[in-house]
XYZ file of N, CA, C and O in Angstrom:
328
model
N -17.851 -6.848 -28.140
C -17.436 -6.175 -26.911
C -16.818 -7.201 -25.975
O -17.431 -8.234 -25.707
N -15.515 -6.917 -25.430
C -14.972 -7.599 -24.427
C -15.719 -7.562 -23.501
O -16.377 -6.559 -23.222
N -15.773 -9.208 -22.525
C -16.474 -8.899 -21.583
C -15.685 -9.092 -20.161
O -16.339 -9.562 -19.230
N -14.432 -8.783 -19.967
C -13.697 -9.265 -19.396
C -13.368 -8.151 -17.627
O -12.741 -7.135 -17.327
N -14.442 -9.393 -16.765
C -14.802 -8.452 -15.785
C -13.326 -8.201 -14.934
O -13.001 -7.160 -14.363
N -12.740 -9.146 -15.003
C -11.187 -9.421 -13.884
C -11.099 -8.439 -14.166
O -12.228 -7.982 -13.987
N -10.386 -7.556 -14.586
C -9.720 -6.121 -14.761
C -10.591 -5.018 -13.741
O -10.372 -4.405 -12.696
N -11.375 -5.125 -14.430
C -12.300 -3.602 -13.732
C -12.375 -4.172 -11.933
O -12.025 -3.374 -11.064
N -12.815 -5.466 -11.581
C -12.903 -5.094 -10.240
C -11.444 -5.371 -9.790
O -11.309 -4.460 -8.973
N -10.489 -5.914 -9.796
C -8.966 -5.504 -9.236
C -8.688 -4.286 -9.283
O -7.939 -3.954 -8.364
N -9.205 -2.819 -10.518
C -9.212 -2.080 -10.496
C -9.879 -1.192 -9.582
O -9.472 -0.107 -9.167
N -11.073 -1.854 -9.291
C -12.054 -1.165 -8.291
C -11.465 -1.786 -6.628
O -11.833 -1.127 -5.655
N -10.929 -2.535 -6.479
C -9.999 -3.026 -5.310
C -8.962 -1.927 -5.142
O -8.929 -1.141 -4.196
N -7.941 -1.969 -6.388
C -6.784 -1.192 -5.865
C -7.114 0.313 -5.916
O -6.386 0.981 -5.182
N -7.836 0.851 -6.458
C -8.225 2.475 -6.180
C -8.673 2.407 -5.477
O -7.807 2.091 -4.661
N -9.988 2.476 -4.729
C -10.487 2.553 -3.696
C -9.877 2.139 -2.351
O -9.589 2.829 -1.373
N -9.759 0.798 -2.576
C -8.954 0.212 -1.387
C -7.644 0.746 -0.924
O -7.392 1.255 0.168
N -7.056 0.596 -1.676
C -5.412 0.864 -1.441
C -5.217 2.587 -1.052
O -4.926 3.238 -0.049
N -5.572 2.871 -2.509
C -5.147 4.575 -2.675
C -5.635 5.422 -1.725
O -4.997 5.890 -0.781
N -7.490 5.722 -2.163
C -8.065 6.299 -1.258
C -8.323 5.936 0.005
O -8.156 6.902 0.750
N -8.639 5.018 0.546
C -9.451 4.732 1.846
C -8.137 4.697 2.875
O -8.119 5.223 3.987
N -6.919 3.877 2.184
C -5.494 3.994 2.709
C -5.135 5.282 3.078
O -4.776 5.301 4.255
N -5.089 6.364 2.538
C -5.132 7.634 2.731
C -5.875 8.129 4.184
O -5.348 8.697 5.140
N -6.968 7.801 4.041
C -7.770 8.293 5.390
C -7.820 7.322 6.476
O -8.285 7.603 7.580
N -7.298 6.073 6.141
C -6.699 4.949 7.422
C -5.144 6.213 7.630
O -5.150 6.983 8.590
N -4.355 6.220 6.949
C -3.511 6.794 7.104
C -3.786 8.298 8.154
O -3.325 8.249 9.294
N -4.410 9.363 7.782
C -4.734 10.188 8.076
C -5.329 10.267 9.777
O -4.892 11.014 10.653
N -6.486 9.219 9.912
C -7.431 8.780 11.270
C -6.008 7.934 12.504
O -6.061 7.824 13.729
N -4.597 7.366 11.285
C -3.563 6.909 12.459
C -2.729 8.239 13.075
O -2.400 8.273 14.261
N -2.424 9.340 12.121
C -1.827 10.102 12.032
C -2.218 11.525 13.362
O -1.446 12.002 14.194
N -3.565 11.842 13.118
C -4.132 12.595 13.618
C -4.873 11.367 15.219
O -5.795 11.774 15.926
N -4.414 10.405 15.372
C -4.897 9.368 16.554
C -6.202 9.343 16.864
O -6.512 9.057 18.021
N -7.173 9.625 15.933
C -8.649 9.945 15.937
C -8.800 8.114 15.683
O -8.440 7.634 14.608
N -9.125 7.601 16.330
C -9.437 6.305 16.159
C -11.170 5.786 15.938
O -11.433 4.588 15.834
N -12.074 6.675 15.894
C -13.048 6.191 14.836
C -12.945 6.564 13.649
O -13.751 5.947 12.953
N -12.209 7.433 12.957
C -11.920 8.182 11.518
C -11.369 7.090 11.441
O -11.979 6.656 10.464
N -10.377 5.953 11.841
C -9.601 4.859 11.368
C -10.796 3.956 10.868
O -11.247 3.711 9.749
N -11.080 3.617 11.965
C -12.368 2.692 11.470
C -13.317 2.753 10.622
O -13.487 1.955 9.700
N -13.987 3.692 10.877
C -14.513 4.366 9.647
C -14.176 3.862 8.250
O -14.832 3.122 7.518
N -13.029 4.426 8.065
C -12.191 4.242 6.807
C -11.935 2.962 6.639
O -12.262 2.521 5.537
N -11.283 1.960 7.645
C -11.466 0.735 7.756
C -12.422 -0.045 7.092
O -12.109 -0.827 6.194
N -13.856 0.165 7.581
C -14.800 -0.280 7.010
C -15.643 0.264 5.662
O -16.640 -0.270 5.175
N -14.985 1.431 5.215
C -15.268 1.849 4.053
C -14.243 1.058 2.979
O -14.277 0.994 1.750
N -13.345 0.502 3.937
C -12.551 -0.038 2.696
C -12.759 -1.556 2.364
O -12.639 -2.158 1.297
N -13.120 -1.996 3.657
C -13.902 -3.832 3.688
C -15.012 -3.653 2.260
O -14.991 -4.454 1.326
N -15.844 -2.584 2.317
C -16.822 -2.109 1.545
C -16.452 -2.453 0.473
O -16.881 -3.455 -0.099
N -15.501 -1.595 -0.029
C -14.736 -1.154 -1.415
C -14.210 -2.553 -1.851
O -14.364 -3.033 -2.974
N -13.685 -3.031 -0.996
C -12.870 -4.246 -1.139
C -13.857 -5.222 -1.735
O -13.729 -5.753 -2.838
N -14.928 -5.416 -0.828
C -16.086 -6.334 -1.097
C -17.215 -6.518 -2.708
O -17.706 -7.432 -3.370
N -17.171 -4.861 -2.718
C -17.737 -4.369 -4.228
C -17.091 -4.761 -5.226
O -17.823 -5.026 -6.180
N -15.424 -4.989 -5.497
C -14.679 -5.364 -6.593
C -15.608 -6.827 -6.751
O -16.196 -7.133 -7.789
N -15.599 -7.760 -5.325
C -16.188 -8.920 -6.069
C -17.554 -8.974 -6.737
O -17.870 -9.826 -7.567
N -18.200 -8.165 -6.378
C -19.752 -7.906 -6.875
C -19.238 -7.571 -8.258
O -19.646 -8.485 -8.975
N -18.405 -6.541 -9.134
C -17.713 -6.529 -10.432
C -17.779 -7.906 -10.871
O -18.619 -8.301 -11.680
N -16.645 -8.843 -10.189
C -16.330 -9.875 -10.798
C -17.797 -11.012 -10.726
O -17.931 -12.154 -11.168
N -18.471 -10.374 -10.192
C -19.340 -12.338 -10.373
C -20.574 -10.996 -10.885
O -21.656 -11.538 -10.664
N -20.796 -9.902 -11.310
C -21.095 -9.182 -12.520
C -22.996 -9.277 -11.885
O -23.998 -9.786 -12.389
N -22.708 -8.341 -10.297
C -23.599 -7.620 -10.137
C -23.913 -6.472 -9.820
O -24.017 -6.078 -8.658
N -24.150 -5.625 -11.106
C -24.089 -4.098 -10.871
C -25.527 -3.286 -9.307
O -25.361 -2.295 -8.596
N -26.358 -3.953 -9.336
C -26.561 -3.463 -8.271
C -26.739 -3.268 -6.765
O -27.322 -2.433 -6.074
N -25.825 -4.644 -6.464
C -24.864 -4.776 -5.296
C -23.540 -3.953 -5.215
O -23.074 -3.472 -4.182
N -23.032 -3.869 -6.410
C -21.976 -3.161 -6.739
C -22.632 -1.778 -6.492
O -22.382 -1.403 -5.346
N -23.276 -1.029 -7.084
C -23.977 0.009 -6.510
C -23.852 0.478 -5.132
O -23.220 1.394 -4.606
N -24.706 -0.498 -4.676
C -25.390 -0.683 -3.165
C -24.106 -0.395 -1.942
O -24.144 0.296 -0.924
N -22.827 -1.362 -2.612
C -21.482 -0.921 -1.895
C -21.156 -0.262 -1.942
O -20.608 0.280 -0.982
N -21.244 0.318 -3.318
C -20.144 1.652 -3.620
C -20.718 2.875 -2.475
O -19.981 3.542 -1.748
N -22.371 2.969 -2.543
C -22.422 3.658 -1.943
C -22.316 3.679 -0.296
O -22.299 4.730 0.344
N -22.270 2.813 0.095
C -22.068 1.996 1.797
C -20.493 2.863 1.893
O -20.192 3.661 2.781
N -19.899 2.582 1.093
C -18.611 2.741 1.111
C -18.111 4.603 1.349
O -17.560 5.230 2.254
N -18.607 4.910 0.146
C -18.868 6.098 0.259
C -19.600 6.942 1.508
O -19.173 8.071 1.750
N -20.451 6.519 2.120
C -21.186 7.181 3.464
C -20.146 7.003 4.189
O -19.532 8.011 4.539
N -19.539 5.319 4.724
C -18.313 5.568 5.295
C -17.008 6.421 5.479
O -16.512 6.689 6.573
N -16.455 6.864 4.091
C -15.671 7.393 3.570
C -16.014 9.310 4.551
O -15.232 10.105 5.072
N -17.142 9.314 4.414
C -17.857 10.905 4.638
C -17.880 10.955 6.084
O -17.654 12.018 6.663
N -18.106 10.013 6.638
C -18.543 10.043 8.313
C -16.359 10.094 8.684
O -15.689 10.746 9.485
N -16.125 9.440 8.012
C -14.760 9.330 8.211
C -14.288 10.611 8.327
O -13.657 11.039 9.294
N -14.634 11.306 7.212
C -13.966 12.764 7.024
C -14.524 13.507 8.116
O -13.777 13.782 9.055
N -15.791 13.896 8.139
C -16.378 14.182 9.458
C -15.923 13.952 10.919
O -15.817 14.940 11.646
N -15.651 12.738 11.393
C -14.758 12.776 12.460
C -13.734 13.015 12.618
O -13.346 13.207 13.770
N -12.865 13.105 11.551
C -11.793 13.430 11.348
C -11.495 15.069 11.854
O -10.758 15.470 12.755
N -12.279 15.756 11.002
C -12.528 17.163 10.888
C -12.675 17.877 12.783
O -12.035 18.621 13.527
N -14.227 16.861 12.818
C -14.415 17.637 14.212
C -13.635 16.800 15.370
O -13.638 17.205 16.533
């Protein structure tokens, strides 16, 4: 079995980071809701941060972010919404 972590967390960088969380930075500039920015902001420091937990190959920090990230991501949508 390959064990070749580089891939998966650049992968876990550019989806999360870029695609999604970019989206709802996008969205929180769009709609001028400026904690939905932040929010998202810091869901994406999150996301960003978890790829390295991939690379130095600790799944339950990696966990621990993903889900940090994710609560962010939700409170985001939430302010957004209301």
């Amino acid at each position: 079995m390959e064990d070749n972590y580089e891939k998966y967390a650049v992968a876990v960088i550019i989806v999360f980071g870029a695609l999604i969380i970019g989206g709802m930075m996008g969205a929180g500039l769009a709609f001028g809701d400026r904690s939905a920015f932040l929010l998202a902001l810091g869901s994406a420091a999150f996301a960003w941060v978890s790829g390295h937990a991939v690379l130095f190959d600790r799944p339950r920090i990696y966990g621990a972010l993903v889900a940090i990230s994710a609560a962010f991501v939700i409170a985001s949508i939430i302010a957004l919404v209301t």
